[in-house]
Amino acid sequence: MKFYMPTKLRSGPDCVARHAEELASLGSDALIVTGRHSARLNHALNDVTDALKKHGKRYTVFDRIEENPSVETVMTARAAGLEAGADFVIGIGGGSPMDAAKAIAVMLKNPEQDWQYLYQSVSAESCPVAAVPTTCGTGSEVTGVAVLTRHDLQTKVSMTHKVFPVLALSDGKYLQYAPQSVIRSTAVDALAHLTESYINTNADELSRMTASNGLSIWAACRQALLHPETLTAEAAQALMDTATLAGISIAQTGTSIPHALSYILTYRGGIPHGAAAGVFLANYIRYADHDMQKAVLSSAGFRDADELQLFLQNLAPVQSDPALLNAAAESVLRNPAKLRLCPYPVDAALMQEIIRI
Ligand SMILES: [Fe+2]
């Protein structure tokens, strides 16, 4: 067995304020990276800046991280950080700001390098990163992965380097401000992480322990997902914790075919990340061996793959044209590293079954 999760995780109400000193101890000048609106709306940005001010730390806010951040945005944020003299990075938001924060931290530490450095197979240092998640899907607060948009390749590609946040502060109250569509799509992303980690050639007893626990908590949140307008503080924290367990799981195993298929649907079709991965989940499970299917579906509270498919079609519907689906299938079939993570052989014929949505 193997298990690696170097992030110090703090979860629960007011955890940013309660752990302000730990956050402030990461450096003297923070570059806070986030999107334009949500971190202000849900008060996470205010909580973070209050924590830094309380401990006499300087900060600069870069609030131009777009959804599915590009390497160009990473470089613009790096320039802002260098100008301000930033020595640590705090990502606030969903996966986009947290992933961007990791890439920015690499580039900040290596100011002489250009963006191609993110994809070079070298050992790279980075500035310390803290993550404050505000959605319930990515798990980026506990993984080393940063997925960035590569306009030159017309898809999303993970940077080569692994940068685990030093500190993750996860407070469910931020999720209560998120739009219902975001709560649903990101919760489906978490379900995809849990499933793809469980049904994975890299899975072992420890990764399956975190994935199984995450699936059980996810199952308990199903009613809240169907009616997010009634989301309680407890359910919001449970959804955030599920996403974190899912992140810990994929940090051990990686994701598998549904995620690999999703990237082109998101880049070319504009389909939200979670929904784009979730649409292939039921079919991915359907071709796994019986015990794995049973373990995942029963933990997540589903009778069979058909019931899961119906639930996801209702929760995060996806419409995609056949040409896009075929392009996604072809790109994954050309990716032996990704195919190896699936525990059953996938040829062109079976891939056609998996993309039958
Ligand atoms: Fe994901």
XYZ file of N, CA, C and O in Angstrom, residues 136 175-188 224-231 239 315-316:
104
model
N -17.992 22.142 -3.953
C -17.929 20.799 -3.351
C -17.538 19.741 -4.364
O -18.101 18.648 -4.359
N -20.206 27.322 0.712
C -20.969 26.609 -0.319
C -22.422 27.081 -0.359
O -23.071 27.030 -1.402
N -22.924 27.550 0.783
C -24.333 27.945 0.830
C -24.636 29.165 -0.046
O -25.790 29.458 -0.317
N -23.598 29.867 -0.485
C -23.794 31.018 -1.370
C -23.683 30.624 -2.847
O -23.887 31.459 -3.722
N -23.294 29.393 -3.125
C -23.051 28.990 -4.518
C -24.372 28.782 -5.252
O -25.360 28.340 -4.663
N -24.406 29.084 -6.548
C -25.618 28.789 -7.333
C -25.916 27.294 -7.305
O -25.002 26.464 -7.219
N -27.216 26.959 -7.399
C -27.606 25.546 -7.356
C -26.904 24.730 -8.432
O -26.497 23.580 -8.201
N -26.764 25.328 -9.626
C -26.135 24.575 -10.727
C -24.683 24.240 -10.402
O -24.177 23.175 -10.782
N -24.021 25.141 -9.683
C -22.616 24.898 -9.320
C -22.534 23.812 -8.251
O -21.685 22.918 -8.312
N -23.443 23.866 -7.270
C -23.448 22.830 -6.226
C -23.654 21.458 -6.864
O -22.923 20.496 -6.582
N -24.614 21.386 -7.795
C -24.907 20.084 -8.419
C -23.741 19.611 -9.281
O -23.309 18.455 -9.174
N -23.231 20.487 -10.109
C -22.170 20.050 -11.028
C -20.905 19.671 -10.265
O -20.243 18.670 -10.593
N -20.574 20.439 -9.234
C -19.343 20.105 -8.514
C -19.525 18.840 -7.668
O -18.591 18.060 -7.507
N -20.745 18.614 -7.158
C -20.989 17.368 -6.411
C -20.870 16.156 -7.338
O -20.418 15.076 -6.915
N -21.272 16.323 -8.581
C -21.106 15.230 -9.551
C -19.616 15.016 -9.836
O -19.155 13.873 -9.993
N -30.242 16.648 -0.418
C -29.813 18.055 -0.440
C -29.418 18.477 -1.854
O -29.610 19.635 -2.242
N -28.883 17.537 -2.642
C -28.509 17.871 -4.017
C -29.742 18.070 -4.894
O -29.751 18.922 -5.773
N -30.784 17.289 -4.625
C -32.005 17.453 -5.411
C -32.713 18.757 -5.048
O -33.434 19.326 -5.866
N -32.510 19.213 -3.805
C -33.174 20.446 -3.348
C -32.142 21.375 -2.701
O -32.194 21.627 -1.495
N -31.186 21.888 -3.478
C -30.103 22.673 -2.873
C -30.572 23.963 -2.212
O -29.843 24.538 -1.396
N -31.821 24.369 -2.522
C -32.337 25.587 -1.866
C -32.562 25.336 -0.377
O -32.695 26.287 0.399
N -32.591 24.060 0.029
C -32.799 23.741 1.449
C -31.492 23.297 2.119
O -31.511 22.714 3.198
N -30.378 23.586 1.467
C -29.078 23.097 1.959
C -28.771 23.650 3.364
O -28.659 24.858 3.555
N -20.984 17.937 2.157
C -20.634 17.926 0.730
C -19.192 18.382 0.511
O -18.471 17.826 -0.317
N -29.844 15.457 -12.413
C -29.068 16.392 -11.581
C -28.200 17.328 -12.430
O -28.123 18.533 -12.162
N -27.527 16.780 -13.416
C -26.589 17.579 -14.215
C -26.686 17.139 -15.675
O -25.795 16.464 -16.192
